[in-house]
Coordinates of C-alpha atoms in Angstrom, one line a residue:
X1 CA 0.0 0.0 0.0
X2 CA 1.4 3.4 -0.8
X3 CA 0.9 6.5 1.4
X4 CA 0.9 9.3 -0.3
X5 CA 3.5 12.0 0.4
X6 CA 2.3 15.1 2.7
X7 CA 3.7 18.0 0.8
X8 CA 1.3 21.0 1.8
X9 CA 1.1 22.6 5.2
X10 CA -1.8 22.7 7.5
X11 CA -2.1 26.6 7.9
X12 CA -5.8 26.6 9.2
X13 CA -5.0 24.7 12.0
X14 CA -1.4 23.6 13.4
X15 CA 0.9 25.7 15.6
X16 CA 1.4 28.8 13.8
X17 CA 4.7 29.7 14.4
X18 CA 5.9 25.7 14.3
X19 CA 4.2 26.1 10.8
X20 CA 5.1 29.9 9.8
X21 CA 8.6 28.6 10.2
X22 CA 8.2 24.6 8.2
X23 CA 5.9 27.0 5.2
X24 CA 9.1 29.8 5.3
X25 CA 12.3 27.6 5.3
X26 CA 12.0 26.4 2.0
X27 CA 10.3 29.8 0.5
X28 CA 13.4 31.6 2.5
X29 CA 16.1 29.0 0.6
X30 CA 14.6 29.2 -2.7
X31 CA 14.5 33.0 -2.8
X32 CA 18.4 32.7 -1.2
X33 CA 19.3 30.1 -3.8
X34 CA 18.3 32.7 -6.3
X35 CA 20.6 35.0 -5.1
X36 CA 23.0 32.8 -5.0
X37 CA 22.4 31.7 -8.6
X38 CA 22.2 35.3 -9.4
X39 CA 25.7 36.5 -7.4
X40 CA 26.9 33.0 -9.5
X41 CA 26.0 35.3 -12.7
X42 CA 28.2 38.2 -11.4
X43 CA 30.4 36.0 -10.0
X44 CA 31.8 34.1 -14.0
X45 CA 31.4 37.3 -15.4
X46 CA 34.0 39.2 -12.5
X47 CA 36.2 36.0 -13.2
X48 CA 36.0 34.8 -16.8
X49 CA 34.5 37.0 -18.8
X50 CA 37.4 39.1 -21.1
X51 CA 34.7 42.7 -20.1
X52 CA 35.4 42.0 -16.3
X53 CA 34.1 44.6 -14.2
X54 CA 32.3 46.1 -17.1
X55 CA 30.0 42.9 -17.9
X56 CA 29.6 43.6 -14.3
X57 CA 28.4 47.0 -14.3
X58 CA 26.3 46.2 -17.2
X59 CA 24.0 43.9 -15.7
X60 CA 24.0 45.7 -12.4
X61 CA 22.7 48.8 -14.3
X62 CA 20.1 46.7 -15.5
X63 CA 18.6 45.4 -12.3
X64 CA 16.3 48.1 -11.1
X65 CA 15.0 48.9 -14.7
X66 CA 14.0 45.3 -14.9
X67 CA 11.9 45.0 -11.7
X68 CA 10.4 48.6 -12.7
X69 CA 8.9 46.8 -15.8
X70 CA 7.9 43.7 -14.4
X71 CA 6.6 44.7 -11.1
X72 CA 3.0 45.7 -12.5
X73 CA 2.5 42.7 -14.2
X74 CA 4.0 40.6 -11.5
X75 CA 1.7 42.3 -9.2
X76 CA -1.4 40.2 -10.4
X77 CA 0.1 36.5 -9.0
X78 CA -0.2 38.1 -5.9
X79 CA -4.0 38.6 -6.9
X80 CA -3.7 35.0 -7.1
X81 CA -1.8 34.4 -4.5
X82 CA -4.8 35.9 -2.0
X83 CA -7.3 34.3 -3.5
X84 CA -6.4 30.9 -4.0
X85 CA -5.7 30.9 -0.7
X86 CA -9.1 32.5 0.6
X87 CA -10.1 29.7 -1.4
X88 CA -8.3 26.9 0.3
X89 CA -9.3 28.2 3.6
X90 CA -12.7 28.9 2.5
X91 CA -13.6 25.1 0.6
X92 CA -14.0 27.0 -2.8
X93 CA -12.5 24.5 -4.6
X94 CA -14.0 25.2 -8.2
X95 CA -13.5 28.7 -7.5
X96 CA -9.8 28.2 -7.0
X97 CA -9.5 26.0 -10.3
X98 CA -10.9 28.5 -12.6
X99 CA -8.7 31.5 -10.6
X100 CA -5.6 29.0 -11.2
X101 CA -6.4 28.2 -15.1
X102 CA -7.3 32.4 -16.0
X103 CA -3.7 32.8 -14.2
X104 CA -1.7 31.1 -16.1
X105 CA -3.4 32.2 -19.2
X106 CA -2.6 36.1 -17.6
X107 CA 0.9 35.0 -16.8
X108 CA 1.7 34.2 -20.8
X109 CA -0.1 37.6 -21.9
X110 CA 1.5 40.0 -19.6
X111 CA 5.0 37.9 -20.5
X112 CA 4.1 38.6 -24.3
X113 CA 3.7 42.6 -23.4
X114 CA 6.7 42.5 -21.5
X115 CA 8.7 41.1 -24.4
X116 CA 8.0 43.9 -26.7
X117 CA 8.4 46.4 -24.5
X118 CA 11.6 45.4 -23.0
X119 CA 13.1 44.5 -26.0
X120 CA 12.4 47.5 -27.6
X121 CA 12.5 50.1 -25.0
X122 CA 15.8 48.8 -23.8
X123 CA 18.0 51.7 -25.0
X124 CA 15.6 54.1 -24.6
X125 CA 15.1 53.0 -20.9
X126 CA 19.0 52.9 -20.0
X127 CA 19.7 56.3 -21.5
X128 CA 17.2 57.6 -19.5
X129 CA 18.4 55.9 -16.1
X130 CA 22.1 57.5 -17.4
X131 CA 23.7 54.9 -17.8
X132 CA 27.6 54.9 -18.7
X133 CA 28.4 55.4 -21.9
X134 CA 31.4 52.3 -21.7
X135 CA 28.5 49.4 -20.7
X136 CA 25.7 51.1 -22.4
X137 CA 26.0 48.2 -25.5
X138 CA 26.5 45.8 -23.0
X139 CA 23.1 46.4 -20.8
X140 CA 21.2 47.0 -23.8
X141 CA 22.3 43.3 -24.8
X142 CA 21.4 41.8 -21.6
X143 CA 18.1 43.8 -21.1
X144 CA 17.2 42.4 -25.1
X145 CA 17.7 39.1 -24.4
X146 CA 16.2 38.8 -21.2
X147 CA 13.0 40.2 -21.7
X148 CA 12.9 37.7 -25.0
X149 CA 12.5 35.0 -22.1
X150 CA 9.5 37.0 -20.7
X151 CA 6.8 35.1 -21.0
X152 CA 8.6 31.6 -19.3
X153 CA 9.4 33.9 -16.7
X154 CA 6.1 35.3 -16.0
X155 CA 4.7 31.6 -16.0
X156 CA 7.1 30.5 -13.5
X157 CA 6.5 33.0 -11.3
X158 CA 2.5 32.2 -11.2
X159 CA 2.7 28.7 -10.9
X160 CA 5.1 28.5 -8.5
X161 CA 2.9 31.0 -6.4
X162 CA -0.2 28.7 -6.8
X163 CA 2.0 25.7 -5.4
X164 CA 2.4 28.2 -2.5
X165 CA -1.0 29.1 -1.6
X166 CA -2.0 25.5 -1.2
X167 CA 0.6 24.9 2.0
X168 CA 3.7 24.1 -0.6
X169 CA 7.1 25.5 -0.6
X170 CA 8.9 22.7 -0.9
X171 CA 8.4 21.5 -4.6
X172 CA 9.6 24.8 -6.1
X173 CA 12.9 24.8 -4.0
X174 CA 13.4 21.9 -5.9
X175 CA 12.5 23.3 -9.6
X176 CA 14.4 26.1 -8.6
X177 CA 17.8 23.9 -7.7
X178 CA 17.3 21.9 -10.9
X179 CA 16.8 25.2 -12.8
X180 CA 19.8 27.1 -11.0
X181 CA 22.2 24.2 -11.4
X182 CA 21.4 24.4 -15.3
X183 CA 21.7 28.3 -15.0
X184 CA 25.2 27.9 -13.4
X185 CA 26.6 25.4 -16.0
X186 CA 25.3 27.6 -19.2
X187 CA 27.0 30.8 -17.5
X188 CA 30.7 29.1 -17.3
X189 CA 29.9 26.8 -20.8
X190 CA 28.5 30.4 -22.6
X191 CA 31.3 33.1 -21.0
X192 CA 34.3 30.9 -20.3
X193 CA 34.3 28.7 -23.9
X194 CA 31.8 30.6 -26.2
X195 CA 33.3 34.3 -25.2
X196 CA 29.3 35.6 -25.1
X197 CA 29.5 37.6 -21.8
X198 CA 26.4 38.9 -20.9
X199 CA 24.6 37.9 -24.0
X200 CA 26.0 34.0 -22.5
X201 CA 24.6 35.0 -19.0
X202 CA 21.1 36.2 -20.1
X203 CA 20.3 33.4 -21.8
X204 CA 21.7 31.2 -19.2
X205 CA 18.7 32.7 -16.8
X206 CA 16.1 32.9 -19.4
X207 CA 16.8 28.8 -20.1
X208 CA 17.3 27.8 -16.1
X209 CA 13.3 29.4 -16.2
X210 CA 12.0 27.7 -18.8
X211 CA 13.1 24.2 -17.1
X212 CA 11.3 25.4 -13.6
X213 CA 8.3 26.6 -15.4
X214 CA 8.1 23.6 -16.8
X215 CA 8.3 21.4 -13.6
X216 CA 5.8 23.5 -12.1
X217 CA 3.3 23.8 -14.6
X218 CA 3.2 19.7 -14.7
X219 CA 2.9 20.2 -11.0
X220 CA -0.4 22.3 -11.4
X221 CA -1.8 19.4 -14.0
X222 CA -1.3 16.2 -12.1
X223 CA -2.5 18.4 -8.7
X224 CA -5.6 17.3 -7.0
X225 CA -8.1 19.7 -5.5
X226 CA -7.8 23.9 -5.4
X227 CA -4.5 24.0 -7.4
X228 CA -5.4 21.7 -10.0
X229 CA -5.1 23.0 -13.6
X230 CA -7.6 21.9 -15.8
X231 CA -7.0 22.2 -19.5
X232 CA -10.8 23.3 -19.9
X233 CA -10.5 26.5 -17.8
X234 CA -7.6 27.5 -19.6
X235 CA -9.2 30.6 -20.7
X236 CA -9.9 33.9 -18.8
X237 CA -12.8 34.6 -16.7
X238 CA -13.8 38.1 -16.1
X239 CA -15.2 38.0 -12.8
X240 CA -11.7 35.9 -11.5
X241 CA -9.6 38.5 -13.4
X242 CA -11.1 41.2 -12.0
X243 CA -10.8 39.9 -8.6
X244 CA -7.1 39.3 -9.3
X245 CA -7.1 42.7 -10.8
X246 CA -8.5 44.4 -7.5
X247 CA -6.1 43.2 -5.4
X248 CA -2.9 42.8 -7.6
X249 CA -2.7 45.5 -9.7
X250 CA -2.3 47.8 -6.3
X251 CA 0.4 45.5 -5.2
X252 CA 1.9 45.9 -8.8
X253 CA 1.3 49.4 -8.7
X254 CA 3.2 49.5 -5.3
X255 CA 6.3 47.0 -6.2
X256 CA 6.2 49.6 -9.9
X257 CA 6.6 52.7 -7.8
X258 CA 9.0 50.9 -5.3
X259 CA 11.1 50.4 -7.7
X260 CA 10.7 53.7 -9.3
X261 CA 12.5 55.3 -6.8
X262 CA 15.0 52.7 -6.8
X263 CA 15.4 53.6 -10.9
X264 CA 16.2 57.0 -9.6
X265 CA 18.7 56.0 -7.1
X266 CA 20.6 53.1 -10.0
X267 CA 20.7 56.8 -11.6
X268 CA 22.2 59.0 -8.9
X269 CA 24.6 55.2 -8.4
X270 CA 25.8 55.7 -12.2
X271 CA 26.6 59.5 -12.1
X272 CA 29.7 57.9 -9.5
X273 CA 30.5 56.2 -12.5
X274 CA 31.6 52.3 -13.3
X275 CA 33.5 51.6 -10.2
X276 CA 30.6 52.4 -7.9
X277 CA 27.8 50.4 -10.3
X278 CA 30.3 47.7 -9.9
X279 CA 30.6 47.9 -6.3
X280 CA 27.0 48.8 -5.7
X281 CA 26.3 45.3 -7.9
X282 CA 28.4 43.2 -5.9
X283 CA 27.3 44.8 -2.4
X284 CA 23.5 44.2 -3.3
X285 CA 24.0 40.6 -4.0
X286 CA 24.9 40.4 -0.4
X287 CA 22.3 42.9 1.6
X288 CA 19.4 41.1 -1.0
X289 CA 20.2 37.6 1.2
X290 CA 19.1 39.5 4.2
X291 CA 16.1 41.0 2.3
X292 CA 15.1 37.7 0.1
X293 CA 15.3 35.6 3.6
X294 CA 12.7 38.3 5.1
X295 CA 10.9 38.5 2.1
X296 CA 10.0 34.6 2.6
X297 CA 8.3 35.5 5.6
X298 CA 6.5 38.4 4.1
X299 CA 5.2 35.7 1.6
X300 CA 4.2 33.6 4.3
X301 CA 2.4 36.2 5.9
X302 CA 0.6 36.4 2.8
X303 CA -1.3 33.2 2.5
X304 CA -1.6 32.3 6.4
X305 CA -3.6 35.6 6.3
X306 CA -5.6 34.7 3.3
X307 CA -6.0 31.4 4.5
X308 CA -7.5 31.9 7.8
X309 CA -9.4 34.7 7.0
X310 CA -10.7 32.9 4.1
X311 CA -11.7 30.0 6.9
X312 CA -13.1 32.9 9.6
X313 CA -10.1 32.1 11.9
X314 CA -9.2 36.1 12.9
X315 CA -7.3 35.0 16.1
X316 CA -5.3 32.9 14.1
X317 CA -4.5 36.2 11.7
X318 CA -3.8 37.9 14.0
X319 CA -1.3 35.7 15.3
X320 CA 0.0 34.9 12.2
X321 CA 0.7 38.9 11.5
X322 CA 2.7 39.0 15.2
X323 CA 4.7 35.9 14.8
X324 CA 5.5 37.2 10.9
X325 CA 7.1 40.4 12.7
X326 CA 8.6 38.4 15.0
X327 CA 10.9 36.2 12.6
X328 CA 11.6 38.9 10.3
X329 CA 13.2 41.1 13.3
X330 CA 15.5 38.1 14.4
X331 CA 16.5 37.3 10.7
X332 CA 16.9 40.9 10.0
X333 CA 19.1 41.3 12.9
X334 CA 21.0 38.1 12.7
X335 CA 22.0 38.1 8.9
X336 CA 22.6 41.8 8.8
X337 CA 25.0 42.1 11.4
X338 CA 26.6 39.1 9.7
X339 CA 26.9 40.6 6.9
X340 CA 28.9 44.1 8.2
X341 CA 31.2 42.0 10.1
X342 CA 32.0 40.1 7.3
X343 CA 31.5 42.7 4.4
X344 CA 35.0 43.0 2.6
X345 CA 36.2 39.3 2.6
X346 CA 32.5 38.9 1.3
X347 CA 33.3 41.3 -1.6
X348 CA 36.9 40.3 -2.4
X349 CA 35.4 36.9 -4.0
X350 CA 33.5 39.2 -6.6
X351 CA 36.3 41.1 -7.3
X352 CA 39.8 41.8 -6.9
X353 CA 40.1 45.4 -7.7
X354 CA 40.7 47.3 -3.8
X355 CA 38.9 50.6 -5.2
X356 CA 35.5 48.4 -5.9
X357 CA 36.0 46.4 -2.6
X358 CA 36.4 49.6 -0.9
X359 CA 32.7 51.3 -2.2
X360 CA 31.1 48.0 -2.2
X361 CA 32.0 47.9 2.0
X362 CA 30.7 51.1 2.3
X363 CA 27.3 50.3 1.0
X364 CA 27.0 47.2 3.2
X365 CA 27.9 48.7 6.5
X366 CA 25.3 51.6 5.9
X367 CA 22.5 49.1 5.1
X368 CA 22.7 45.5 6.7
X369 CA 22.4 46.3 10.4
X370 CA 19.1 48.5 9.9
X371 CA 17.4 46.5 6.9
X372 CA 14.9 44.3 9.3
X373 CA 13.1 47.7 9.0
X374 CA 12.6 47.1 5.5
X375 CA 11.7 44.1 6.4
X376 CA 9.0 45.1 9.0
X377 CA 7.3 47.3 6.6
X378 CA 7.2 44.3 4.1
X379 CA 5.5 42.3 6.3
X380 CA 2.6 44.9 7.3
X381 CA 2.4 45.6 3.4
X382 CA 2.0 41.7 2.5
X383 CA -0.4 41.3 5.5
X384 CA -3.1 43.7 3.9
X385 CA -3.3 42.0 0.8
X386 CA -3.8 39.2 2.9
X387 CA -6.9 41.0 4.2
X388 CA -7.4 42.6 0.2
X389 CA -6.2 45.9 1.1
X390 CA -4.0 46.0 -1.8
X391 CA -4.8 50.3 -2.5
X392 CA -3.9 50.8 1.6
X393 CA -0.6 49.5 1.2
X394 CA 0.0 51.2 -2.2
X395 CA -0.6 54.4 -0.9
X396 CA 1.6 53.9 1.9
X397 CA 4.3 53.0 0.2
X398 CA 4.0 55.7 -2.6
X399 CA 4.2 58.3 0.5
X400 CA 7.0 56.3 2.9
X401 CA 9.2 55.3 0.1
X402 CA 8.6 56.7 -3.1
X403 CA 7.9 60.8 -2.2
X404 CA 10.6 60.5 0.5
X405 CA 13.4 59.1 -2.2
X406 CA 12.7 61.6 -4.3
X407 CA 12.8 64.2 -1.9
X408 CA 15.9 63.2 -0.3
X409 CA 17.4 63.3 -3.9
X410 CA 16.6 66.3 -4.7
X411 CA 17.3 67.8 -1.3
X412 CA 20.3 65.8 1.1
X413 CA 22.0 64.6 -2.3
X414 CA 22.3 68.5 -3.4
X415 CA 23.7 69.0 -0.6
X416 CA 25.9 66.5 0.1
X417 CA 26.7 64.7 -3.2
X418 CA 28.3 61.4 -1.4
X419 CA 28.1 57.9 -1.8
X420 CA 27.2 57.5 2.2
X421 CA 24.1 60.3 1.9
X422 CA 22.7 58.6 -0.6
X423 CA 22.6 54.9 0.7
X424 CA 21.4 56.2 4.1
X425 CA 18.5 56.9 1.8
X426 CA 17.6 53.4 2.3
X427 CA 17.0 53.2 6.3
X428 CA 15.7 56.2 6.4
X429 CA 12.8 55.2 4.0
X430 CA 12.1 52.0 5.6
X431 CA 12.0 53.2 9.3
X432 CA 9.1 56.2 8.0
X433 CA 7.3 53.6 6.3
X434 CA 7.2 51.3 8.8
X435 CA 6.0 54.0 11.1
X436 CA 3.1 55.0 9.1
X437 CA 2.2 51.5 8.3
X438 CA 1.8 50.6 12.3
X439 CA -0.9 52.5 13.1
X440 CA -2.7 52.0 9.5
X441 CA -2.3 48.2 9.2
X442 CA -4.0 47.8 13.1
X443 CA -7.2 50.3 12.1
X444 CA -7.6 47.6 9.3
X445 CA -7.2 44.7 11.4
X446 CA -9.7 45.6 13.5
X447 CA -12.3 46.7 10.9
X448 CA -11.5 43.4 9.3
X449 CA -12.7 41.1 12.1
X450 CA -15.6 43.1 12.9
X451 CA -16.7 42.5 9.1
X452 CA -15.9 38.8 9.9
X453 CA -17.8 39.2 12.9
X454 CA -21.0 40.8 10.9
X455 CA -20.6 37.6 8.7
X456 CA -19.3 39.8 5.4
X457 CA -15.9 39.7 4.3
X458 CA -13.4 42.8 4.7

């Protein structure tokens, strides 16, 4: 007799934090294994590639344009991400199917729209963001061919969040190693033998996601129950879109102007010129492993909000909100402080030049100790969409983050035009924003479980 295997997480009812913690782990080391894959990227270019620190540069200029673009469109999985998972807790079952199939179906449309605009905006986009003039050609290569691979990445990123709001985290960790290992051996086979720099590392990434999208969307049509794929609701349903809609295109909205300010600080970053985008590429790789580790538990918060709320379990929501905070402060803490003890040996294995070593250490120190505030305010944000309030969180962060970047541009960086002003941009963003999200994200808490309470949902 075979038993089958237990993959999904009980969210509605076991321990919370027992579970927070078995749902994060593998969400935590497949968003770190990214990073890793990604660093790996820097990493053969730094070493093999004949450009050195100017492949380097290239793709680091890249980086913030990229999730500018993408961020709207991403937006609308975690549409899907709340409502399969109200679903779930809820017993909606067809519900959730036909949310699931319409997904997909949006994941390969928005990929398509991405394509064209990436590829041919790419130039336009860079000169815009300033961009130096001696990795210019090289960016514009990268940015081409990666937005070429749109439309896999899109689908990966959907599926993998409907495997997520049904309790499992552990089959994409896998798709992800088998995809990453694939992504590591094209980079060295494409840069080292084949000379192709960061044309070789582009489409290194854009193949590692077509072999995880696949895995996953198999996943989705041998699944049983709310995150089944069915062929025959392959389509797109208005009344599931605009649901998605309601509540994703907010969050897309929000991650879009996120990382609109971030375009603007990439910009003030380039106007150092290539030794600081080189440094400032190499130091992010390291302060994103503090981030991407929160950032699992901001996901988690996510669906054990949905979830319960979806089963008309508001203690456990709120509990789930407080132990999310929790975690997120002791990782923050833990890995940061990590991270500016060991800052320059850390750098010296991306590069050996001192001066890029030098600006890269800089960067860390400044950020890692203070980023579980970014954190914090990541969890509040991904809460409310828990609850639906995509547009609350928007508008929070468009004030917290957005207005105050560009203000601090235009008014600190005038007057002191240095490296160190403008990173301490960063903490100083994330501690107003978590400020104004505290009092915000409790009004809505409360108002949410008196709707529960009144038998409506918030």
């Amino acid at each position: 007799m075979h038993t089958k295997v237990k993959r999904e997480i009980d969210i509605c009812n076991a321990p919370i934090l027992k579970s927070m913690i078995l749902y994060a782990l593998p969400l935590i080391a497949t968003n770190l294994l990214q990073l890793l894959f990604n660093a790996a990227d820097v990493a053969v270019l730094g070493i093999f590639s004949e450009s050195g620190d100017g492949a380097v540069a290239a793709v680091g200029a890249t980086g913030s344009l990229i999730q500018l673009i993408i961020n709207l469109f991403v937006g609308l999985s975690v549409g899907t991400n709340v409502l399969v998972a109200r679903c779930v807790g809820s017993g909606e079952t067809e519900k959730s199917q036909r949310i699931v199939g319409c997904s997909v179906v949006a994941s390969l449309l928005c990929g398509v729209v991405l394509l064209f605009v990436g590829f041919f905006g790419a130039r336009t986009f860079l000169v815009w963001m300033k961009c130096d003039e001696a990795v210019l050609d090289m960016a514009v290569k990268y940015l081409k061919i990666y937005f070429l691979g749109m439309p896999i990445i899109m689908l990966y990123n959907f599926s993998t969040a409907v495997l997520r709001d049904v309790g499992d985290t552990f089959r994409p960790l896998i798709y992800l190693i088998i995809g990453g290992a694939v992504n590591v051996i094209l980079n060295i086979v494409f840069v080292l033998i084949f000379k192709k720099d960061v044309e070789g590392v582009a489409i290194a990434t854009v193949a590692s996601n077509g072999i995880s999208a696949g895995f996953a969307v198999c996943a989705l049509l041998k699944e049983k129950g709310a995150a089944q794929l069915k062929k025959e609701h392959l389509r797109i349903y208005k009344k599931e879109l605009g649901e998605m809609a309601k509540i994703g295109l907010p969050s897309g909205v929000q991650g879009s102007l996120f990382s609109i300010s971030n375009v603007l600080v990439q910009s003030a970053i380039n106007g150092f010129g290539k030794s600081v985008m080189a440094a400032n590429t190499i130091a992010s790789q390291y302060d994103n492993l503090t981030y991407q580790a929160m950032y699992g538990v901001s996901l988690s918060s996510t669906v054990f909000v949905s979830q319960n709320y979806g089963a008309k379990k508001f203690d456990r929501v709120k509990k789930s909100v407080y132990t999310a905070l929790g975690l997120t402060t002791v990782i923050g803490i833990v890995i940061g402080g990590l991270l500016a003890l060991l800052a320059r040996p850390l750098c010296s294995f991306m590069t050996d030049s001192e001066e890029v070593i030098g600006y890269a250490h800089t960067r860390i120190l400044i950020i890692a100790i203070p980023y579980f505030l970014c954190g914090l305010q990541e969890v509040f944000a991904y809460s409310l969409r828990g609850l639906g309030k995509s547009m609350t969180s928007m508008f929070v962060v468009l004030g917290g983050t957005c207005i105050f970047r560009i203000i601090w541009l235009n008014t600190v960086m005038k007057k002191w035009h240095t490296l160190i002003a403008l990173y301490l941009l960063y903490p100083a963003s994330w501690l107003l924003t978590t400020l104004i999200f505290v009092p915000i994200y409790f009004i809505c808490q409360k108002k949410a479980g008196e709707a529960l309470e009144n038998g409506k949902m918030f």
